[in-house]
Short mmCIF file of C-alpha atoms and ligand atoms in Angstrom, two decimals:
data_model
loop_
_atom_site.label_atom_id
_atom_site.label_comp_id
_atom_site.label_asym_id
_atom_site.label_seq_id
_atom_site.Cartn_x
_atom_site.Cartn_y
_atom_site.Cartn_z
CA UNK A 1 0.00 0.00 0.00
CA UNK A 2 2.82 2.75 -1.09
CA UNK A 3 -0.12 4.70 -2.04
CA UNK A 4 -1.38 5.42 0.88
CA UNK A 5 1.78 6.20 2.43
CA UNK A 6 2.81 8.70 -0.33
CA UNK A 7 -0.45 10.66 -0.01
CA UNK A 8 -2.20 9.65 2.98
CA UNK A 9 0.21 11.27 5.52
CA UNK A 10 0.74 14.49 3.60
CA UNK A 11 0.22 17.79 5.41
CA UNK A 12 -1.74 15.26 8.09
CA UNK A 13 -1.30 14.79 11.53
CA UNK A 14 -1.38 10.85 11.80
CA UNK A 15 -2.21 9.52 15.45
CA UNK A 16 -2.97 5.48 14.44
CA UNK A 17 -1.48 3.63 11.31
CA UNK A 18 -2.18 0.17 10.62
CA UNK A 19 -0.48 -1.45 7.60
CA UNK A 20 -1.24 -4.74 6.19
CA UNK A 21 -3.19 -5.81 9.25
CA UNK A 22 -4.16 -9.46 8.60
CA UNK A 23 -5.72 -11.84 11.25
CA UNK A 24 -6.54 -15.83 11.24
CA UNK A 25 -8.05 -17.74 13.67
CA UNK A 26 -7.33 -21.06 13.39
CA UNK A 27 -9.98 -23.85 13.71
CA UNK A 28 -9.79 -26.53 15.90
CA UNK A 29 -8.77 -29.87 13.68
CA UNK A 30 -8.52 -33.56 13.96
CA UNK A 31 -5.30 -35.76 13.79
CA UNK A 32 -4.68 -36.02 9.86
CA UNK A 33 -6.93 -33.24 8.57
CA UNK A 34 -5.45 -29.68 7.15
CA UNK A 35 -5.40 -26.90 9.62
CA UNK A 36 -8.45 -24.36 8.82
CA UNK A 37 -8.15 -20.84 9.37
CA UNK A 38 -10.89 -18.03 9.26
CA UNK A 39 -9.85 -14.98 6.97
CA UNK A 40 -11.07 -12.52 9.02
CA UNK A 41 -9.39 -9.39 8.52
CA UNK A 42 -6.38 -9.72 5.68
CA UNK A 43 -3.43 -6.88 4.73
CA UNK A 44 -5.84 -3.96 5.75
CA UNK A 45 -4.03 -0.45 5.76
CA UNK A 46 -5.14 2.86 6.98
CA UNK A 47 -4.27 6.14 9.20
CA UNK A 48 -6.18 8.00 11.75
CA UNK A 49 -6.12 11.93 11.60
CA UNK A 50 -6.09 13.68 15.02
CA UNK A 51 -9.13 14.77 15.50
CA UNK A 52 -11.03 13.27 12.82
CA UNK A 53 -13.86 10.21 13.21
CA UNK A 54 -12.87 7.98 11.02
CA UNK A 55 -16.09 5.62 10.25
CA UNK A 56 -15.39 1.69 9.14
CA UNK A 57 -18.22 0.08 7.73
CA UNK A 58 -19.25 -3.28 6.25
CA UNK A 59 -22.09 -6.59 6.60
CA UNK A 60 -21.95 -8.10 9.90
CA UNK A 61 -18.93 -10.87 9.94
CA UNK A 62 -17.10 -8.67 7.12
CA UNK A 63 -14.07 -8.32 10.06
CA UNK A 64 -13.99 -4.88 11.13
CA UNK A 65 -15.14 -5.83 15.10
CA UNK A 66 -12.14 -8.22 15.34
CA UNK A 67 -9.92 -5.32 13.00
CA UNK A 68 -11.01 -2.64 15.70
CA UNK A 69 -9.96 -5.38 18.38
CA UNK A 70 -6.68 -5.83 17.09
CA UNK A 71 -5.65 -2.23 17.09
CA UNK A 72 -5.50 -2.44 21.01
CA UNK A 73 -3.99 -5.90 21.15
CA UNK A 74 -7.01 -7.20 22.67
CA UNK A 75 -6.77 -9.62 19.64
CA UNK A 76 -3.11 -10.33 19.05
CA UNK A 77 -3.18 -9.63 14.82
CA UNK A 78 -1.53 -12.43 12.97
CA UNK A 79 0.83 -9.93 10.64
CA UNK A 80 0.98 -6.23 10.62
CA UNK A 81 2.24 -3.04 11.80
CA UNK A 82 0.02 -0.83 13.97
CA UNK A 83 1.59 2.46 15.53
CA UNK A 84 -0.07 4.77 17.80
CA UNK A 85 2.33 7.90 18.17
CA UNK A 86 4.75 6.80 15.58
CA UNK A 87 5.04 3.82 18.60
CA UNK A 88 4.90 0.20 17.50
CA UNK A 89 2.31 -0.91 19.59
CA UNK A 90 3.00 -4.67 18.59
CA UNK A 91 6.12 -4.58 19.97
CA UNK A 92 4.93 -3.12 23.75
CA UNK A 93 5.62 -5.28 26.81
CA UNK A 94 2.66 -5.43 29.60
CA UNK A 95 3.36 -2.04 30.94
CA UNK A 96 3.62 -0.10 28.07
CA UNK A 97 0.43 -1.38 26.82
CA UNK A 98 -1.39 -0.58 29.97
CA UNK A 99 -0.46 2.87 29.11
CA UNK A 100 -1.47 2.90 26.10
CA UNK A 101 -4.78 1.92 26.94
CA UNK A 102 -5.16 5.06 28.87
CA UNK A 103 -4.34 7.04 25.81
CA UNK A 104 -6.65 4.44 23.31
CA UNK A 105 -10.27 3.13 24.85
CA UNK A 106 -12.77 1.24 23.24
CA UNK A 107 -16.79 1.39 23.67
CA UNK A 108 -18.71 -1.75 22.46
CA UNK A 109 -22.15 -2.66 21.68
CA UNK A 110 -23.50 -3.96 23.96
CA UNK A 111 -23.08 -1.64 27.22
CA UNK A 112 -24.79 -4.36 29.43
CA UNK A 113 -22.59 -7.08 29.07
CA UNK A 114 -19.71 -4.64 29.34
CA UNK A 115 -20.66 -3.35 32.59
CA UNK A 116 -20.00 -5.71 35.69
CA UNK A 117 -23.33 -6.61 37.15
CA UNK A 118 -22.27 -6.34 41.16
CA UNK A 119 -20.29 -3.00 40.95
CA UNK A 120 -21.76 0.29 41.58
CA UNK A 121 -21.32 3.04 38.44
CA UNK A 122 -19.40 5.18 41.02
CA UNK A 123 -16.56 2.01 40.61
CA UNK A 124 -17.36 0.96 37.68
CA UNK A 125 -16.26 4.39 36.42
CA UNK A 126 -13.06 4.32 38.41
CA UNK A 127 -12.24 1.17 37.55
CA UNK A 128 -9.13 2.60 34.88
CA UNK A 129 -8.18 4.72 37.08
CA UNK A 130 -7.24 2.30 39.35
CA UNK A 131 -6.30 -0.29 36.92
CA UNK A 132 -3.58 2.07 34.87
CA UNK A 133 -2.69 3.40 38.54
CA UNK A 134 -3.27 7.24 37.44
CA UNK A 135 -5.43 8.41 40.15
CA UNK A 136 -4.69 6.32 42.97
CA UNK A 137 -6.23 8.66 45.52
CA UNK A 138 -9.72 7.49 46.39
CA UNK A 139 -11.49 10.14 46.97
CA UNK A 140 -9.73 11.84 44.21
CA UNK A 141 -11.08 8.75 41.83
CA UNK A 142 -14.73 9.95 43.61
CA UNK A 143 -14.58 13.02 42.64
CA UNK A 144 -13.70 11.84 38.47
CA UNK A 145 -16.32 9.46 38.72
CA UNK A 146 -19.01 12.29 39.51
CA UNK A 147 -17.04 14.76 36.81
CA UNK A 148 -17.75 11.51 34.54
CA UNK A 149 -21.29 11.28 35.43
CA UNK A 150 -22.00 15.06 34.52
CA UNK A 151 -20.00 14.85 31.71
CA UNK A 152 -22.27 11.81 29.83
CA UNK A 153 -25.50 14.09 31.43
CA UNK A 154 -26.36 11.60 34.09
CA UNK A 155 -27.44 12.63 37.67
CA UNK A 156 -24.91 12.60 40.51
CA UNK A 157 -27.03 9.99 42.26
CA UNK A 158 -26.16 7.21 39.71
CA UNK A 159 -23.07 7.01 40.76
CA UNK A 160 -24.46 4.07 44.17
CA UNK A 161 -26.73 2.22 41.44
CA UNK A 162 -26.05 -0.87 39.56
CA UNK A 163 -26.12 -1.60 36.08
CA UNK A 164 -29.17 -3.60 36.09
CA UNK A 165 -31.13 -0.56 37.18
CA UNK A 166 -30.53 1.84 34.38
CA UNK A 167 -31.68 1.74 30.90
CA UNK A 168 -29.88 0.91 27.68
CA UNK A 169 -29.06 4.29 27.01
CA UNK A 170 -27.66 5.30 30.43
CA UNK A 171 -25.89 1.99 30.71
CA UNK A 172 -24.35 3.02 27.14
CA UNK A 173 -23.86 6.57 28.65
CA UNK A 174 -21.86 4.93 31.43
CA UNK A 175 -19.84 2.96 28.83
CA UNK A 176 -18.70 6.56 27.10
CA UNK A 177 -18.13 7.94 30.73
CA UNK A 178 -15.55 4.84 31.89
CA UNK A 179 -13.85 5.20 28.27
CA UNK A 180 -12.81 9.17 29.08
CA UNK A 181 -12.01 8.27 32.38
CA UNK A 182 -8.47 8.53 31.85
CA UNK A 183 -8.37 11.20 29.67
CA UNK A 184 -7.82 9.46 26.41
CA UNK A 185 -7.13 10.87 22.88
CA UNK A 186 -8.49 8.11 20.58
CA UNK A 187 -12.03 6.28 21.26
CA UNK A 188 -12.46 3.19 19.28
CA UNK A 189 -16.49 2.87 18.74
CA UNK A 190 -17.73 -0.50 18.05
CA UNK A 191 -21.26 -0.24 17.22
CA UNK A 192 -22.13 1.73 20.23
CA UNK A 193 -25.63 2.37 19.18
CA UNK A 194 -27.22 -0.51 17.20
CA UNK A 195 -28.28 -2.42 20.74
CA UNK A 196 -30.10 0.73 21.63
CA UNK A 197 -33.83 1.93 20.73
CA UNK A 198 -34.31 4.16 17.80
CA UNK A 199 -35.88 6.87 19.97
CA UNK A 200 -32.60 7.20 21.72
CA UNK A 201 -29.53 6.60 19.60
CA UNK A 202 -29.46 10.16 18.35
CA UNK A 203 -29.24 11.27 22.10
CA UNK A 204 -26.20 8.86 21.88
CA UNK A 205 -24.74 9.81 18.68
CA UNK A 206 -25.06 13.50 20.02
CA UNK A 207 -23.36 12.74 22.68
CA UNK A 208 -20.52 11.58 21.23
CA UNK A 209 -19.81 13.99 19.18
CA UNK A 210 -20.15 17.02 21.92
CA UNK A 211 -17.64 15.27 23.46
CA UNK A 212 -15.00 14.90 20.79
CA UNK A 213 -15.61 18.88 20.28
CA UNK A 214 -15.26 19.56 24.09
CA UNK A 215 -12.25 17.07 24.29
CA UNK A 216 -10.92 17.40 21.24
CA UNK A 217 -11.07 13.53 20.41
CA UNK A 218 -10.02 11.43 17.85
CA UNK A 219 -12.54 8.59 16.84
CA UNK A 220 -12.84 5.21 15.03
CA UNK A 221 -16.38 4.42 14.30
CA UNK A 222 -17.49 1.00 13.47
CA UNK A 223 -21.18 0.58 12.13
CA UNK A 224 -23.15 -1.64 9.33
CA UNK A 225 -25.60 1.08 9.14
CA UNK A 226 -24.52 3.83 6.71
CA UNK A 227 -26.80 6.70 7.73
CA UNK A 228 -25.27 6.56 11.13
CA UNK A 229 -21.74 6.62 9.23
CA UNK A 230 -22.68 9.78 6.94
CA UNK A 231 -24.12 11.56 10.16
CA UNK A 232 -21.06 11.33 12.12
CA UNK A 233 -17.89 10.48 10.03
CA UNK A 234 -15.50 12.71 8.63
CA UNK A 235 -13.97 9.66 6.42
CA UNK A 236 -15.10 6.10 5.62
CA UNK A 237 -13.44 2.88 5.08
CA UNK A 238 -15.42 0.06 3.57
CA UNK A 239 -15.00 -3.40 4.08
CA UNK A 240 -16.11 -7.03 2.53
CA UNK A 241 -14.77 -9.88 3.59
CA UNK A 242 -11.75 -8.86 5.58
CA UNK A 243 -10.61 -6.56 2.95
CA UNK A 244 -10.95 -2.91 2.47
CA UNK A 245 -12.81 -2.20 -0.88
CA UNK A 246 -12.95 1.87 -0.58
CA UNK A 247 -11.19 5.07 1.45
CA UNK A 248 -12.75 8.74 1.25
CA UNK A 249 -13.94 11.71 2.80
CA UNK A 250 -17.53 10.81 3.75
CA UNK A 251 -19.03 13.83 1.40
CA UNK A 252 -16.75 12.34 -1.38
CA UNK A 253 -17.79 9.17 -0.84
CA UNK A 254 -21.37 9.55 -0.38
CA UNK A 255 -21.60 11.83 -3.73
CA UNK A 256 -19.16 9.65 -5.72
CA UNK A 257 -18.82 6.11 -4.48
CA UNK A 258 -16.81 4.05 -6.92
CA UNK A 259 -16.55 0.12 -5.76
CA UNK A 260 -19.59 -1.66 -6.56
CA UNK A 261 -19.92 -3.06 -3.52
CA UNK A 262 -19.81 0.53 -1.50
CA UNK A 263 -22.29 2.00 -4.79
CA UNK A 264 -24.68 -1.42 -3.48
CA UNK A 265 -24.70 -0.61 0.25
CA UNK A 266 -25.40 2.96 -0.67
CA UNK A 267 -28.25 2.06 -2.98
CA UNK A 268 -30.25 0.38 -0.20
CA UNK A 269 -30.56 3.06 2.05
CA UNK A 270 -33.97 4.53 2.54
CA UNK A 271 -34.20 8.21 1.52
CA UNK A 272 -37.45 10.38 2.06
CA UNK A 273 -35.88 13.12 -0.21
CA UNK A 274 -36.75 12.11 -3.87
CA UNK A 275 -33.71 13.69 -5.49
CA UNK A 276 -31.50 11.74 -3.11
CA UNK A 277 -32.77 8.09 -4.18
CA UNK A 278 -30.46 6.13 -5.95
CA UNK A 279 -31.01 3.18 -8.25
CA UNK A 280 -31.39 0.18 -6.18
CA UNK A 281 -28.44 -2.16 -6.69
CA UNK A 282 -29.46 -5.78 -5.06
CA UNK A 283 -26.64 -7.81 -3.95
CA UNK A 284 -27.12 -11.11 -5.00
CA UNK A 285 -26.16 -14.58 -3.11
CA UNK A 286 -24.75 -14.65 0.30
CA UNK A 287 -21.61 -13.37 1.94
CA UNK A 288 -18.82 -16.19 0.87
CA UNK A 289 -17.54 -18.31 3.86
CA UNK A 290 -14.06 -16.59 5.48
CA UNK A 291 -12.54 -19.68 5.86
CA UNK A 292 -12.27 -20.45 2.34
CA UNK A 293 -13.09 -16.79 0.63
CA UNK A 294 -13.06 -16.16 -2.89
CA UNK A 295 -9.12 -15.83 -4.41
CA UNK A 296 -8.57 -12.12 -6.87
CA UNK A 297 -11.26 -9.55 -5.86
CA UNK A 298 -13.08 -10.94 -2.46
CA UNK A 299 -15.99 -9.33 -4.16
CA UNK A 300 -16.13 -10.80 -7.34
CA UNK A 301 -18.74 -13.63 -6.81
CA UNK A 302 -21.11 -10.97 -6.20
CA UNK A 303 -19.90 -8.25 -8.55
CA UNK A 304 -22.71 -7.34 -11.61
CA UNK A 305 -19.11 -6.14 -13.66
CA UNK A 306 -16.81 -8.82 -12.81
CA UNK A 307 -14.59 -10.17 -15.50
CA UNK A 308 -11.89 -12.49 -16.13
CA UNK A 309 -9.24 -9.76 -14.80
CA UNK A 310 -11.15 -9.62 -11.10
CA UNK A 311 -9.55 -13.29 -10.31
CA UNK A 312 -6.58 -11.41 -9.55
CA UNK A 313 -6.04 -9.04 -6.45
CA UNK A 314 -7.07 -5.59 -7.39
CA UNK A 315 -4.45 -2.72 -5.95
CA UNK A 316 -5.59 -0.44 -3.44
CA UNK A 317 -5.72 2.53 -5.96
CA UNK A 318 -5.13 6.60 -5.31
CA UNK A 319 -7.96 8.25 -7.78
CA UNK A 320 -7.21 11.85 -5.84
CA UNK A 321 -8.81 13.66 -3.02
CA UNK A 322 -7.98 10.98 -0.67
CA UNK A 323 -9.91 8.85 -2.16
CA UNK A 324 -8.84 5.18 -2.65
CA UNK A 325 -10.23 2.27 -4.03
CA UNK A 326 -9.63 -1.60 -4.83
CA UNK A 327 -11.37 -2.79 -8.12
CA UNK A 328 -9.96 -3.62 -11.24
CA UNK A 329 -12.49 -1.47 -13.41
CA UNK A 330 -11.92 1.90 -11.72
CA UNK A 331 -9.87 4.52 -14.31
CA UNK A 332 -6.22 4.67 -13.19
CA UNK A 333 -5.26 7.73 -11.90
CA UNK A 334 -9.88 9.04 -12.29
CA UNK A 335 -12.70 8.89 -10.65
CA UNK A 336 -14.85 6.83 -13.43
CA UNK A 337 -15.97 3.25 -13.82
CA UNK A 338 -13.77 1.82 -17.12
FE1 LIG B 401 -16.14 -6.09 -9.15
FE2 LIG B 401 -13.93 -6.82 -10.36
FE3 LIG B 401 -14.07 -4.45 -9.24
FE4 LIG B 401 -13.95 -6.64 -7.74
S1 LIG B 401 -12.37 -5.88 -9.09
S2 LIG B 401 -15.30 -4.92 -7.47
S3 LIG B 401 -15.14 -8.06 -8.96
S4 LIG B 401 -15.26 -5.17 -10.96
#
């Protein structure tokens, strides 16, 4: 991925870069059989602007949970190089990545399951506090936990209930509040609001981004649902099947999305506004199986322009503005369909 080095970088102030992520899992096997591996995420290269939400986005099981996972070790990547603060962060012993994880936080889905069941929110938010050993003062670790609180808009009082006694959307809430507990710089979103109600995921999503403007955050958004992605993204990366298909400015991308696959998932989402509506692309068949996905384009058994040509790898292309993309019939060097 030169490209992306040579243009990528330029004149921007890089806080994450991942090159040619790639993580198997290997499947359990019997005596005499072939080991198996799942494909899940495969040579996947990007940066992270300060400041910037950078949205990833693909079908459930397309890798970008366990690619999001990897970037904080908390699934050791097969092959790669990720660097947070020009530091290689698969090369950090124990300590150094407990300090990292003060700078870099995650948020998952499902805030229920992430919260533990028998503490109170008052320790539940100053649990990394005490775990990266920044605030070992207790009553000082109090006093965050209520800062927390106000900061994610919940009452004082929350701080002696349990998890089990607050809705989705406070227990989310609480979530966001443990995650800036020790000040970080970069939030990695997983899905944060697709296990919440409709009538309260733009309180959420709102949320989040008065907070990156207050704390001058960086973000990495993860979401299958592309409406979400255009609201609150300042760049998107798609993905299929553990590979990433397209990289642009989310205005760019929206307007002028050139990978089939990204011009499909942008066809199927509803729009009220008539002028908006695009022709609906179906994609037909299902999703191919990761442990033995198609060879060439990972696309191409689903492709309506597929050709001989697509049973080779396409290159992760630079067509200008930022904007990258991997298929064989995009224009060298333009912004058009061959
Ligand atoms: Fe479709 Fe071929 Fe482009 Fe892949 S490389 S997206 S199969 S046209």
């Amino acid at each position: 991925m030169e490209n992306l080095d040579q243009v990528c970088n330029e004149g921007f102030d890089v806080v994450l870069k991942a090159r040619g992520i790639t993580k198997w899992f290997a499947l359990k096997k019997w005596f005499f059989e072939k080991q198996a591996y799942v494909r899940a995420v495969e040579d996947v290269s990007f940066d992270v602007y300060r400041g910037e939400t950078l949205g990833i986005v693909g079908e459930s099981g397309c890798g970008k949970s366990t690619l999001a996972r990897t970037l904080l070790r908390l699934i050791e990547p097969s092959r790669g190089v990720i660097e947070y603060e020009g530091k290689d962060i698969l090369k950090m012993s124990k300590q150094e990545l407990r300090a990292l994880r003060r700078h870099v936080q995650i948020v998952f889905q499902d805030p229920y399951s992430s919260l533990h069941p028998r503490m109170t929110i008052g320790d539940i938010l100053c649990e990394p506090l005490r775990i990266t050993g920044i605030m070992p003062d207790k009553k000082r670790q109090r006093e965050r936990a209520l800062e927390l609180l106000s900061m994610v808009a919940l009452d004082r009082s929350y701080a002696d209930r349990y998890p089990h006694e607050l809705s989705g959307g406070q227990q989310q809430r609480i979530a966001i509040g443990r995650a800036l507990a020790t000040y970080p710089e970069l939030i990695i979103f997983d899905e944060p609001v697709s296990a919440l109600d409709v009538s309260v995921r733009a309180q959420i999503l709102n949320l989040i981004e008065e907070l990156q403007e207050e704390l001058d955050l960086t973000y990495i958004f993860i979401s299958h649902d592309l409406s979400v992605i255009e609201h609150i993204c300042d760049r998107v990366l798609i993905m299929y099947l553990g590979h990433v298909m397209e990289l642009a400015e989310t205005e760019e991308l929206f307007n002028n999305p050139l990978h089939p696959y990204t011009q499909a998932l942008l066809s199927a989402i509803p729009q009220i506004d008539k002028a908006k509506r695009r022709e609906r692309m179906l994609l037909e068949g299902e999703i191919p199986n990761p442990i033995n996905p198609p060879e060439g384009c990972r696309f191409h058994t689903r492709c309506r322009l597929a050709t001989e040509i697509c049973l080779t790898k396409p290159q992760f292309r630079d067509v200008g503005n930022g904007h990258f993309v991997a298929c064989h019939h995009v224009k060298e060097g333009t912004a058009e369909l061959m």
